[in-house]
PDB file of C-alpha atoms in Angstrom:
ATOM      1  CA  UNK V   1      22.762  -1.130  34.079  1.00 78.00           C
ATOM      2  CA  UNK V   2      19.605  -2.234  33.087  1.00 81.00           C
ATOM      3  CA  UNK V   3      19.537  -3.897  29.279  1.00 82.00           C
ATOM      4  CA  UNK V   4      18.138  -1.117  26.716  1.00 82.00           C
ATOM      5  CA  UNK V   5      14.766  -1.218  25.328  1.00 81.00           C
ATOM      6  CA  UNK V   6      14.565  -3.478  21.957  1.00 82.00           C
ATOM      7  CA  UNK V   7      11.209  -1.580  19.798  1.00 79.00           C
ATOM      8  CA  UNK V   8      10.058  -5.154  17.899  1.00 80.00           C
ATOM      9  CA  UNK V   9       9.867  -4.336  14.386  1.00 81.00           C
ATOM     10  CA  UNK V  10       6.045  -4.134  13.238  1.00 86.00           C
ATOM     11  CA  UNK V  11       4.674  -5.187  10.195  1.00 92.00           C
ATOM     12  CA  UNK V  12       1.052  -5.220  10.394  1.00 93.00           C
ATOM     13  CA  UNK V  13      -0.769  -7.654   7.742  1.00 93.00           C
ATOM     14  CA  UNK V  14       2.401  -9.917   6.912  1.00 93.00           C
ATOM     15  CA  UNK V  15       1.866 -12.833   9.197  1.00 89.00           C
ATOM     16  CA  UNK V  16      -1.519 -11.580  11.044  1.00 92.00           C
ATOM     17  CA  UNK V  17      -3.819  -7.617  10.452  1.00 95.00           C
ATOM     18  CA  UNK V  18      -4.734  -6.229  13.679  1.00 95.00           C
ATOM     19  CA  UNK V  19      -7.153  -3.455  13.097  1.00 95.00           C
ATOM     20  CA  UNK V  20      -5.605  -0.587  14.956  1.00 95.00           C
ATOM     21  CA  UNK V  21      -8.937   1.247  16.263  1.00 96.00           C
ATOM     22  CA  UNK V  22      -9.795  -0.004  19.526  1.00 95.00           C
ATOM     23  CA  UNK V  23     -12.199   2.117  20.895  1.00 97.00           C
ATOM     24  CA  UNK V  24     -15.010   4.719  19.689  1.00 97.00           C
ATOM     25  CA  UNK V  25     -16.288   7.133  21.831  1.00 98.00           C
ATOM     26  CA  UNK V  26     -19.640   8.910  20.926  1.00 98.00           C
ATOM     27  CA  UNK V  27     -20.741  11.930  23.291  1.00 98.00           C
ATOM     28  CA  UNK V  28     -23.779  13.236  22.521  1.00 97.00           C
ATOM     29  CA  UNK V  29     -26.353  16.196  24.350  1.00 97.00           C
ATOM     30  CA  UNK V  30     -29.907  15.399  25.134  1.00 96.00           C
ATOM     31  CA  UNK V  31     -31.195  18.299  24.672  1.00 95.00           C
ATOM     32  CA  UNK V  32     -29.558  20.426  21.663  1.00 95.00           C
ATOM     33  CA  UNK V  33     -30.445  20.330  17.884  1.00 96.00           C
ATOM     34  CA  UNK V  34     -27.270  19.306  17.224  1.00 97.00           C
ATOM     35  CA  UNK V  35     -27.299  16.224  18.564  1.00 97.00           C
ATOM     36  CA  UNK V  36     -30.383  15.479  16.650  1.00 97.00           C
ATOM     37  CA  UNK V  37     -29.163  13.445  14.087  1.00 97.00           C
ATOM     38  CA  UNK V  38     -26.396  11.659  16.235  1.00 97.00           C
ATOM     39  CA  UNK V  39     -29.341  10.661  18.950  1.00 97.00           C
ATOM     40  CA  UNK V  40     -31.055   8.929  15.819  1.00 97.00           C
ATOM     41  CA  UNK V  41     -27.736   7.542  14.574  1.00 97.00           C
ATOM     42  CA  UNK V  42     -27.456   5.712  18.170  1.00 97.00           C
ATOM     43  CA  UNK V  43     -30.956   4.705  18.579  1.00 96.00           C
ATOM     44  CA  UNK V  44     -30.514   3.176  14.738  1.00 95.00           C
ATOM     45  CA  UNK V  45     -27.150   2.160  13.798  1.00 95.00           C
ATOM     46  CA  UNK V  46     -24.871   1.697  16.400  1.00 96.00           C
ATOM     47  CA  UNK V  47     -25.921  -1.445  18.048  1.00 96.00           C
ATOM     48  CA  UNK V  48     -25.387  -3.090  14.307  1.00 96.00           C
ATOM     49  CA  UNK V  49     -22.038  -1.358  13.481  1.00 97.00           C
ATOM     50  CA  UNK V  50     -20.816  -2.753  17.412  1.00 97.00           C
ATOM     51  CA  UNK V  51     -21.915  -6.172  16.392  1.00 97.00           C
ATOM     52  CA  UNK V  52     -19.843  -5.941  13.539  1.00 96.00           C
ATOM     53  CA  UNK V  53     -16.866  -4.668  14.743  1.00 96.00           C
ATOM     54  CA  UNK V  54     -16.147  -6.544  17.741  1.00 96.00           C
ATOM     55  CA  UNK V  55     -12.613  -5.398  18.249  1.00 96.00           C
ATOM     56  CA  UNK V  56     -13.611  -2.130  18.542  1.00 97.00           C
ATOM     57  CA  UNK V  57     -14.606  -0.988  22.119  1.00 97.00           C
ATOM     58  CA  UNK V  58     -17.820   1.205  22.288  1.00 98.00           C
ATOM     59  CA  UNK V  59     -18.515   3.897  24.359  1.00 98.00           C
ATOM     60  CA  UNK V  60     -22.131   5.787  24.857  1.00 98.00           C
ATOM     61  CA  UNK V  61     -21.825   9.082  26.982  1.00 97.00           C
ATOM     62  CA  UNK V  62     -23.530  12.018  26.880  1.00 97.00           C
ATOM     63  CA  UNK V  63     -21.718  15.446  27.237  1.00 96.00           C
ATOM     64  CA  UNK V  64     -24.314  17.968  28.008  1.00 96.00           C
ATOM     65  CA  UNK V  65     -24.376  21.088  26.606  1.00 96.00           C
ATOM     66  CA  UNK V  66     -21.593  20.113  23.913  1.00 97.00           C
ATOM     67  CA  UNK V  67     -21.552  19.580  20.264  1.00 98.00           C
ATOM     68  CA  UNK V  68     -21.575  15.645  19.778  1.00 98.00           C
ATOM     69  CA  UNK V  69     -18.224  14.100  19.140  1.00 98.00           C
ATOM     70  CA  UNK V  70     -16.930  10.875  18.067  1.00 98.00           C
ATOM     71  CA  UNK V  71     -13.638  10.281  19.523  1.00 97.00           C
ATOM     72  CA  UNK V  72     -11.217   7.524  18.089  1.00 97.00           C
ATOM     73  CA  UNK V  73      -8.337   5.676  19.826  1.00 97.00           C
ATOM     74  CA  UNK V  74      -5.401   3.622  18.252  1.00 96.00           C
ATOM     75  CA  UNK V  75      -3.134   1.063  18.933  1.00 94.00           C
ATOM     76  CA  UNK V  76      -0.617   3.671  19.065  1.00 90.00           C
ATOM     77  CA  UNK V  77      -1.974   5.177  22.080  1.00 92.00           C
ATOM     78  CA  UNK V  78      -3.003   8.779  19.497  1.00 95.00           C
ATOM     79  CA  UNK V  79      -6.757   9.538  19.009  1.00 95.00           C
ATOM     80  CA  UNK V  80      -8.554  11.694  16.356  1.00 97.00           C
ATOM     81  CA  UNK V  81     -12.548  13.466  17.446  1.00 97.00           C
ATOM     82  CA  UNK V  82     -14.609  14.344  14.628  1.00 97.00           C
ATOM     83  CA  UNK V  83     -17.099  16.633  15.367  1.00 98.00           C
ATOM     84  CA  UNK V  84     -20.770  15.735  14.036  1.00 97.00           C
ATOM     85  CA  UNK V  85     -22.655  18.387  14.719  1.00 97.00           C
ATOM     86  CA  UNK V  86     -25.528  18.926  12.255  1.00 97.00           C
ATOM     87  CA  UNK V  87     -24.882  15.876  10.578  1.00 97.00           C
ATOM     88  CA  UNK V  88     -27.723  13.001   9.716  1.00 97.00           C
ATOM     89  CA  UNK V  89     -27.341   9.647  10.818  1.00 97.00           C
ATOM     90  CA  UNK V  90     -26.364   8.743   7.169  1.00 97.00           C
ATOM     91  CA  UNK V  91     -22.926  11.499   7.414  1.00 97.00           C
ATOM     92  CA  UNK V  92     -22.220  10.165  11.202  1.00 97.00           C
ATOM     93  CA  UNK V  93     -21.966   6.678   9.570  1.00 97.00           C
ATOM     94  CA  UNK V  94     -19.728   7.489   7.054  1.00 96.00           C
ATOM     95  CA  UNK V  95     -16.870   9.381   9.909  1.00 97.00           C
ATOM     96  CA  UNK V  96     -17.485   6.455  12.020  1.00 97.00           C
ATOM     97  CA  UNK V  97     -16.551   4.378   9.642  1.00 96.00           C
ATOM     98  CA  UNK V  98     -13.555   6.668   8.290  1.00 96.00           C
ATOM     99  CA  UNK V  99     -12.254   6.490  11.966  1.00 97.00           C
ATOM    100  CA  UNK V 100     -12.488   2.449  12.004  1.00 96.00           C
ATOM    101  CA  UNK V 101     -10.607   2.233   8.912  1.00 96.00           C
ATOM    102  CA  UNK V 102      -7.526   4.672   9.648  1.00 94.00           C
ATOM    103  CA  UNK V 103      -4.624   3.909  11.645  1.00 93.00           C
ATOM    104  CA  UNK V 104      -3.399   6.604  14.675  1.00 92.00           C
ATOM    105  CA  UNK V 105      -1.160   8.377  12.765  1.00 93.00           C
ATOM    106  CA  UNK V 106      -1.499  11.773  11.329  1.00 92.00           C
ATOM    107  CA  UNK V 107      -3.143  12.452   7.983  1.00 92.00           C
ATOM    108  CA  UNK V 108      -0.262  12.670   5.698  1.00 92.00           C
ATOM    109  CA  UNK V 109       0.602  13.499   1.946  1.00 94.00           C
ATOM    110  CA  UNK V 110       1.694   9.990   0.414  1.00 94.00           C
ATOM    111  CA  UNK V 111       4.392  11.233  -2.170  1.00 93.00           C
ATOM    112  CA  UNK V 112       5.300   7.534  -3.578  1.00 95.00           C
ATOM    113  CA  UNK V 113       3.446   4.779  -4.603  1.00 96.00           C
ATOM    114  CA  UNK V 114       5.352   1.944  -2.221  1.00 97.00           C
ATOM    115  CA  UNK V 115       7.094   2.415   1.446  1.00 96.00           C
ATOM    116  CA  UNK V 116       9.211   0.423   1.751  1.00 95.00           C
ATOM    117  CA  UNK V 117      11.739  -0.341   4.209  1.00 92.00           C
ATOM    118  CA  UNK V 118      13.452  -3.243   2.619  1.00 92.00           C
ATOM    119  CA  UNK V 119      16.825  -2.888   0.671  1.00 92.00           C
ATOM    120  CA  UNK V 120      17.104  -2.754  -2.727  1.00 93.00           C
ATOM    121  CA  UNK V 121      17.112  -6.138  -4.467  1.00 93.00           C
ATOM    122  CA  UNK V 122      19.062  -5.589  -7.256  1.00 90.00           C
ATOM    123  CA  UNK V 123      21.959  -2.884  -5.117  1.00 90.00           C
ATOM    124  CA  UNK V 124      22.309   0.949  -5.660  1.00 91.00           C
ATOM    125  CA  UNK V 125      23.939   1.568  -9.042  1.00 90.00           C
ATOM    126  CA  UNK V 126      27.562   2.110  -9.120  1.00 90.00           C
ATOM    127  CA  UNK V 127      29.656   4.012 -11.819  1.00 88.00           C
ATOM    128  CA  UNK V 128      32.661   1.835 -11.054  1.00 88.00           C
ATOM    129  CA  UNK V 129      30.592  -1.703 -11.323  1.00 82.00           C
ATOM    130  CA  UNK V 130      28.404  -1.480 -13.850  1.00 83.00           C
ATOM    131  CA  UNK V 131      29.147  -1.666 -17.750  1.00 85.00           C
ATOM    132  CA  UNK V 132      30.676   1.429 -19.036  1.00 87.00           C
ATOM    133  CA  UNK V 133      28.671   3.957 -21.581  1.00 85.00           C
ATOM    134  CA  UNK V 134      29.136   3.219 -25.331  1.00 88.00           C
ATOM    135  CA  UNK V 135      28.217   5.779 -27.906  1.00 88.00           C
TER     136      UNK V 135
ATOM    137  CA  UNK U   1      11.771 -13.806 -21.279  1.00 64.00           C
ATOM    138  CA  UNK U   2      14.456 -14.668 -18.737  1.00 69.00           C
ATOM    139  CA  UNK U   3      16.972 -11.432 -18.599  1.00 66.00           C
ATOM    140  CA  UNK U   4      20.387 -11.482 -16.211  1.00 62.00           C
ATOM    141  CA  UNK U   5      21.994  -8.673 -15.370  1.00 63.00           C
ATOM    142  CA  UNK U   6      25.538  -7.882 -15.047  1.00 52.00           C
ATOM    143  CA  UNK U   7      26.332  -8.953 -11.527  1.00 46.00           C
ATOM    144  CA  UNK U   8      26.904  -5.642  -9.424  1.00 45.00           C
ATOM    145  CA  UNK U   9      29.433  -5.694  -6.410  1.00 41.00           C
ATOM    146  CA  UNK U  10      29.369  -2.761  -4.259  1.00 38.00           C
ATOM    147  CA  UNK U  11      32.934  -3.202  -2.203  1.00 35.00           C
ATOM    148  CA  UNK U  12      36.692  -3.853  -2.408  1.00 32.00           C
ATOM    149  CA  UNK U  13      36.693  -7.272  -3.611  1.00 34.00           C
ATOM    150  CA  UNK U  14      35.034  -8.046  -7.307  1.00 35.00           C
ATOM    151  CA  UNK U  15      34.150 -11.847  -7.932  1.00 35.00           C
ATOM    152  CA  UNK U  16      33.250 -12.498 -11.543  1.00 33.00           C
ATOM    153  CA  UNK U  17      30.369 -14.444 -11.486  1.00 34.00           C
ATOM    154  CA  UNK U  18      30.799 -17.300 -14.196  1.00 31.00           C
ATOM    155  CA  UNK U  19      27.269 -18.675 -13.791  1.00 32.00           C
ATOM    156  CA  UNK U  20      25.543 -15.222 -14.860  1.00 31.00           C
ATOM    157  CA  UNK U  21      28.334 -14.446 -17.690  1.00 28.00           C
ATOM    158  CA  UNK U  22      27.763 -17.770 -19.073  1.00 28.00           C
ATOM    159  CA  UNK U  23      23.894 -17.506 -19.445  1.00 27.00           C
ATOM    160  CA  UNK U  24      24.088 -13.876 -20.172  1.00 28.00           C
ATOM    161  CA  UNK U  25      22.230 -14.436 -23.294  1.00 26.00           C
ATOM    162  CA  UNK U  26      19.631 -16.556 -22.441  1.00 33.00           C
ATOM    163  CA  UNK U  27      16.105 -16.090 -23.728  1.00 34.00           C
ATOM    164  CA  UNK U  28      12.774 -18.015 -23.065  1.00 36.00           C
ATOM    165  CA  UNK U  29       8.841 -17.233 -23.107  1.00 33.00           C
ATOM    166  CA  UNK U  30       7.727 -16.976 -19.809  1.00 37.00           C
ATOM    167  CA  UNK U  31       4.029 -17.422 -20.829  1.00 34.00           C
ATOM    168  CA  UNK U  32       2.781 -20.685 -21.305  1.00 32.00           C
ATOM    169  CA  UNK U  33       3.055 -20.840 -25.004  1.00 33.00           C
ATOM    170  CA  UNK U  34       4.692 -22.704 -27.008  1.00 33.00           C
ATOM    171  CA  UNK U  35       5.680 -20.618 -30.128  1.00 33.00           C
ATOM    172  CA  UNK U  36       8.289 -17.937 -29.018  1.00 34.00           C
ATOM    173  CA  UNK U  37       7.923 -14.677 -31.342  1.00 32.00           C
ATOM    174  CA  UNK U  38      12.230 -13.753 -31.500  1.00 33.00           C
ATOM    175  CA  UNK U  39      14.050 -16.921 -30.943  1.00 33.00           C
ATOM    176  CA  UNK U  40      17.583 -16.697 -30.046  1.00 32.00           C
ATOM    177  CA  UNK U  41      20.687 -18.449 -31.547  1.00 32.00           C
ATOM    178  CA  UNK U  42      22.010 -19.763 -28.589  1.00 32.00           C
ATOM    179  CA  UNK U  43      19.798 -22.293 -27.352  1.00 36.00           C
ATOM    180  CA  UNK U  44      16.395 -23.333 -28.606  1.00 36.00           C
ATOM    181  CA  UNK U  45      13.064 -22.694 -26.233  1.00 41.00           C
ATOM    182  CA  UNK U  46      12.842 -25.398 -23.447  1.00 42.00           C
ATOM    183  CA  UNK U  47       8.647 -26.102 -22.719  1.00 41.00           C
ATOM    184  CA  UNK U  48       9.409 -26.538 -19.180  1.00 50.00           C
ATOM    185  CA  UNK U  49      11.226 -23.310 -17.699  1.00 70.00           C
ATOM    186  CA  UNK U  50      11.536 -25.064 -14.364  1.00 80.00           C
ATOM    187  CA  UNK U  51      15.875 -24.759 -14.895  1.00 82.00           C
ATOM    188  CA  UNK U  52      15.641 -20.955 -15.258  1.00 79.00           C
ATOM    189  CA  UNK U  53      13.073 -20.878 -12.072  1.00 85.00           C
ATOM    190  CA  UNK U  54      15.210 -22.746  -9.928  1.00 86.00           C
ATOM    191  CA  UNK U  55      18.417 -20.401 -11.214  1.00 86.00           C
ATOM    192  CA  UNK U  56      15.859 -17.378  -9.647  1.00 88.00           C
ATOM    193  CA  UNK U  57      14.888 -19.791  -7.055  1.00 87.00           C
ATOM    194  CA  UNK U  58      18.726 -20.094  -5.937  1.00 87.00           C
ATOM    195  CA  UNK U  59      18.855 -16.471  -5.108  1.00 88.00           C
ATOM    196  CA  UNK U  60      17.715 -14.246  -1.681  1.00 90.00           C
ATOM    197  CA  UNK U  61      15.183 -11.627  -2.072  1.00 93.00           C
ATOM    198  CA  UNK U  62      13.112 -11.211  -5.106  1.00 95.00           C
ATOM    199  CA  UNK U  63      11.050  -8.166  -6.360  1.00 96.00           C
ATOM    200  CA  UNK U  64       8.011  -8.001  -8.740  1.00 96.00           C
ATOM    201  CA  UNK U  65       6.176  -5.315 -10.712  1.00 97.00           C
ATOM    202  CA  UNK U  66       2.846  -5.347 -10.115  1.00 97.00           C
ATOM    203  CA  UNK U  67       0.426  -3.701 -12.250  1.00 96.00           C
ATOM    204  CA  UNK U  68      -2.998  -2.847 -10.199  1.00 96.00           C
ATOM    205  CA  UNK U  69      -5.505  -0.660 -11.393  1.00 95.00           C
ATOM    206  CA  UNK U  70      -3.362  -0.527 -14.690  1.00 95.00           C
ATOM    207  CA  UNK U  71      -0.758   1.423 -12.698  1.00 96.00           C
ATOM    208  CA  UNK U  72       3.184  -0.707 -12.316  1.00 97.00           C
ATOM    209  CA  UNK U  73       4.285  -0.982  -8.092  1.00 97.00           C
ATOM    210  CA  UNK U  74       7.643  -2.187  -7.809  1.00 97.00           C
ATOM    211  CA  UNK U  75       7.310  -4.277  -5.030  1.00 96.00           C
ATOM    212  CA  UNK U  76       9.236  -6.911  -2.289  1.00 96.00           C
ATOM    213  CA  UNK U  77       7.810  -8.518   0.926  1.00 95.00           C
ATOM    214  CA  UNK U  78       6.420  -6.550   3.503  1.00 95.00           C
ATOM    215  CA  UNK U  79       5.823  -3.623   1.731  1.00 95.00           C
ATOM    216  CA  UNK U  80       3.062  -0.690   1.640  1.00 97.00           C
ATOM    217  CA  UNK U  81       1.183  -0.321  -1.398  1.00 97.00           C
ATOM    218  CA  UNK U  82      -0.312   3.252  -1.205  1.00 97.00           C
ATOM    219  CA  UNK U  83      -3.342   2.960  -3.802  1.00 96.00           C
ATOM    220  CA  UNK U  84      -6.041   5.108  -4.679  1.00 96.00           C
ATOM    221  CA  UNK U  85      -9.376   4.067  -2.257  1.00 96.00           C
ATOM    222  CA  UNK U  86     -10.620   0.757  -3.074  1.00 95.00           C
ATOM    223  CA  UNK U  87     -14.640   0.799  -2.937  1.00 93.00           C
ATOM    224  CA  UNK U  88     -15.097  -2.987  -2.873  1.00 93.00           C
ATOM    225  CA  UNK U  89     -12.513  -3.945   0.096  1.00 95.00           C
ATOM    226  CA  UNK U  90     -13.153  -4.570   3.431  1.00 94.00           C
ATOM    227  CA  UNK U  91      -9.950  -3.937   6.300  1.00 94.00           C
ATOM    228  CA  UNK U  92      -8.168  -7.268   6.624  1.00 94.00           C
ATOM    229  CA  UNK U  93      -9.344  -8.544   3.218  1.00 95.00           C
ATOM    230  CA  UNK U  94      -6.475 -10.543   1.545  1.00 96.00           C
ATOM    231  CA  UNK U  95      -5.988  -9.479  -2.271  1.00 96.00           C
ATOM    232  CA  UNK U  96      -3.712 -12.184  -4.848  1.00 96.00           C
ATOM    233  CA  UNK U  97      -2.314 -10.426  -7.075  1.00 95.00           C
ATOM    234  CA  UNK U  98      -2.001 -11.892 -10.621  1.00 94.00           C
ATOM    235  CA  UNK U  99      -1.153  -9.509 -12.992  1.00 95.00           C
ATOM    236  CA  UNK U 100       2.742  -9.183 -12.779  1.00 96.00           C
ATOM    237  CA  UNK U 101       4.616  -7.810 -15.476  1.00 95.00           C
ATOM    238  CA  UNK U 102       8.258  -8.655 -13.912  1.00 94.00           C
ATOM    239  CA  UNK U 103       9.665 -11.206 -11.395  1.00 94.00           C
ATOM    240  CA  UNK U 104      12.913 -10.783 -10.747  1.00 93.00           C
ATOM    241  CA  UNK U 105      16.071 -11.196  -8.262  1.00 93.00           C
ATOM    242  CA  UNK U 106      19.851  -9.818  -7.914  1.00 90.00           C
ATOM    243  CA  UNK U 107      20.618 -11.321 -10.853  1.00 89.00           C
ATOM    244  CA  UNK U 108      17.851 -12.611 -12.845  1.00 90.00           C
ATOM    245  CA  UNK U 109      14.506 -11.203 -14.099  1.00 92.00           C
ATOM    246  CA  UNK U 110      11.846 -12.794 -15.733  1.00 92.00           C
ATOM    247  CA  UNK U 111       9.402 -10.374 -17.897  1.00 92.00           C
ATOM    248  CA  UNK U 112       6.223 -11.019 -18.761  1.00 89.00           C
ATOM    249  CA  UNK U 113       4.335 -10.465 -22.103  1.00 89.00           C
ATOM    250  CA  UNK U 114       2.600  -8.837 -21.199  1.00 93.00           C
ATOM    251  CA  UNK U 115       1.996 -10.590 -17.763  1.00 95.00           C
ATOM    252  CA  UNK U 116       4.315 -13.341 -16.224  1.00 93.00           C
ATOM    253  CA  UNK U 117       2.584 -16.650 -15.650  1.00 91.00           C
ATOM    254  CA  UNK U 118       0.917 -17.084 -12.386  1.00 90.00           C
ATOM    255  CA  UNK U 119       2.775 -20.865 -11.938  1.00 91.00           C
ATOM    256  CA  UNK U 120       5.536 -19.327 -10.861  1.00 92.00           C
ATOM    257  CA  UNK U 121       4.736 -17.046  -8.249  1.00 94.00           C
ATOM    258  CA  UNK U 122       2.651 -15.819  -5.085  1.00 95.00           C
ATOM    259  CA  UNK U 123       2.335 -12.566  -4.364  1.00 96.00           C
ATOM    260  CA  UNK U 124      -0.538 -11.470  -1.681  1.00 96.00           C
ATOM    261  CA  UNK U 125      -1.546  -8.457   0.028  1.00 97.00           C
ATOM    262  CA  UNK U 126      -3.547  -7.062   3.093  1.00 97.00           C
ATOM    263  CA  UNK U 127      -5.413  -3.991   3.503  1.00 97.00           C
ATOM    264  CA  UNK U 128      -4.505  -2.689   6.526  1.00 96.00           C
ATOM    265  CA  UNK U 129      -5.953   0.779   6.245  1.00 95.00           C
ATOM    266  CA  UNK U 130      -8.409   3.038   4.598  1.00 96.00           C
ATOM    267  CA  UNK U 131      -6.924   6.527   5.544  1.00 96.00           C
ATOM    268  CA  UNK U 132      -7.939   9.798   4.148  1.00 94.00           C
ATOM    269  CA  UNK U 133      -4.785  11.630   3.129  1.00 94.00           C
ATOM    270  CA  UNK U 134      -3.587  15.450   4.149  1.00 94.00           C
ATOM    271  CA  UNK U 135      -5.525  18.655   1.598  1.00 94.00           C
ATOM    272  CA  UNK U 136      -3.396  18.872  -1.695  1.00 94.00           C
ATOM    273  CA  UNK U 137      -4.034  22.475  -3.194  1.00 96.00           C
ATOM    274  CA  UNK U 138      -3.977  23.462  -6.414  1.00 96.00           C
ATOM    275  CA  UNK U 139      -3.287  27.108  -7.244  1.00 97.00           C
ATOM    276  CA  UNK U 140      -3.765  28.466 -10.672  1.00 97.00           C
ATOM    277  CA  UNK U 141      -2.827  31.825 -11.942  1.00 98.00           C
ATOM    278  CA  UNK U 142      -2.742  34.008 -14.770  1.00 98.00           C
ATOM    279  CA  UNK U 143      -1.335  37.049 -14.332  1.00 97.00           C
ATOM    280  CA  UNK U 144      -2.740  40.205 -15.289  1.00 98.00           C
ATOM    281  CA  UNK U 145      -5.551  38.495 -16.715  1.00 98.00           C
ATOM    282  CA  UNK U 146      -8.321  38.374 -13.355  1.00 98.00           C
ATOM    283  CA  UNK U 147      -8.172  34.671 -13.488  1.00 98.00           C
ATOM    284  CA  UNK U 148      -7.000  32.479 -10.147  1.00 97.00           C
ATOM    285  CA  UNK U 149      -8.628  29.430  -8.787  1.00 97.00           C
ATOM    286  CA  UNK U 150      -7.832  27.242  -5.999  1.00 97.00           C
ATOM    287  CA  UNK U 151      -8.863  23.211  -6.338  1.00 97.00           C
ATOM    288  CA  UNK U 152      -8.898  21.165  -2.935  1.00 96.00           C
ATOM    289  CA  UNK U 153      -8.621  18.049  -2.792  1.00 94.00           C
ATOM    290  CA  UNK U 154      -8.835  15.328  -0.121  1.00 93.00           C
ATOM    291  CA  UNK U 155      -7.548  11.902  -1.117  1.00 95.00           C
ATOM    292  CA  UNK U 156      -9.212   8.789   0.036  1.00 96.00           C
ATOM    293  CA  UNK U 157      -6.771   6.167  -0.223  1.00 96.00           C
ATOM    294  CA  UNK U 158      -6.457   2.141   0.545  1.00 97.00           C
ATOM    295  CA  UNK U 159      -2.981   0.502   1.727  1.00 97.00           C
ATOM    296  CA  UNK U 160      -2.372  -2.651   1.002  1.00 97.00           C
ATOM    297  CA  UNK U 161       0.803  -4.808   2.979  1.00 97.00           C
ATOM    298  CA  UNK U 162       2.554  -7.020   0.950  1.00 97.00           C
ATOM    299  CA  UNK U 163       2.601 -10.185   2.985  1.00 96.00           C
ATOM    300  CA  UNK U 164       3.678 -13.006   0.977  1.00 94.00           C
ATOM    301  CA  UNK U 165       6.195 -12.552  -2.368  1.00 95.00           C
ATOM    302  CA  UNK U 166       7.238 -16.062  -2.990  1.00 93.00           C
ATOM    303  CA  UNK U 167       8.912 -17.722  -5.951  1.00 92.00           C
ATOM    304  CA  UNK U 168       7.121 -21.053  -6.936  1.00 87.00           C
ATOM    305  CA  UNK U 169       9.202 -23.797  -7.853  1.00 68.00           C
TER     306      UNK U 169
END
């Protein structure tokens, strides 16, 4: 029987941060107005964001006839594509750097201020160990 | 101010524990001056707290509360810190944080006033991500009165990874 799978517990940022976008893929069109301001953004500030980033693999394609897209894709194997139709080269800077900074995983609703996964230092509270109530 | 608490065993067998009933009452300033505003009967103020350290010292995990932004995190060791966005921090950037209003262990806390001294601990964090959290609507209503608005909101936020929570000695 072969021996079961053992998932290595990851804790990105305690001993060494690996920055969990890996590649960025920007499709643009040649010819629609759309594209106008991405074209500009790829002519201008790509080439200086790459050299920046060097983890992050950079793609170039163009996807004719199609809204431009930037598509993301994490170390968790999930991707997010922002559509940046319309936008100026100022807007397509800020998703691309929105999608460099996030992690794979869905957009959620953070309800408390720490995750942890650690147990409690100081032990759950117990009615029958601690000091009893005096009025 | 070094505090104990009560030592709590979760579990059949109950072991007093003489060492924390002994010093139950056991007061010193944790900052680093000299004069001590409520001094205790039991023993005077030593200037070197470097006995009480090593009693927290002696003990497994610790916790802190860490006051950033002038909000408290109770925090251990490899933690996520989910703060609102920072503007001036890059991803990988390693923060030391320095304003800690209690150290503490199973059985022994030190408090600060208002901040415990930075001698006797080091506490650092990561940012590891910059994410944009999920819409949060806000729906208001009066009743009978024509009046409802709805608020979206977007949150940028930054998380920070605890990656070092260590009791100096």
């Amino acid at each position: 029987m072969p021996a079961p799978m053992v998932h290595p517990v990851l804790k990105n940022g305690v001993g060494a941060f690996i920055p969990q976008c890996r590649r960025l893929v920007f499709h643009y069109c040649e010819r629609s107005g759309s594209s106008r301001g991405m074209i500009e953004y790829l002519k201008k500030d790509l080439i200086q964001f790459a050299k920046e980033h060097p983890h992050v693999e950079v793609i170039v394609t163009p996807r004719p006839s199609k809204h431009p897209v930037i598509r993301g894709l994490y170390l968790n194997g999930k991707d997010k594509v922002v559509c940046v139709r319309n936008m100026e080269p100022t807007d397509i800077a800020g998703k691309v750097a929105l999608l460099k900074e996030s992690s794979g995983n869905r957009m959620k609703v953070f309800k408390k201020p720490v995750i942890s996964t650690t147990e409690s230092v100081r032990g759950i509270w117990s009615p029958f160990h601690a000091a009893p109530h005096k009025i | 101010m070094l505090r104990s608490f009560t030592s709590r065993m979760v579990g059949a067998a109950q072991r007093t524990n003489s060492a924390v009933t002994a010093s139950a009452v056991r007061l010193f300033s944790a900052t680093s001056t000299a004069t001590q505003a409520t001094p205790t009967s039991s023993t005077a103020s030593p200037s070197t707290p470097s006995s009480e350290l090593s009693l927290l010292r002696n003990q497994l995990r610790y916790y802190a509360v860490a006051e950033i932004k002038n909000r408290p995190y109770l925090i251990t060791k490899n933690d996520i810190i989910v703060l609102d966005r920072l503007k001036d921090v890059k991803l990988g950037d390693v923060i030391e944080l320095n304003q800690i209003k209690e150290l503490g262990s199973k059985d022994y806390a030190i408090q600060g006033a208002p901040y415990v001294s930075s001698e006797y601990y080091s506490i650092k964090a990561t940012v590891i991500e910059q994410p944009k959290g999920k819409i949060v609507e806000t729906f208001k209503k009066k009743r009978r009165k024509h009046f409802q608005r709805r608020y979206h909101i977007k949150p940028l936020h930054t998380l920070l990874r605890v990656s070092e929570l260590e009791v100096k000695a």
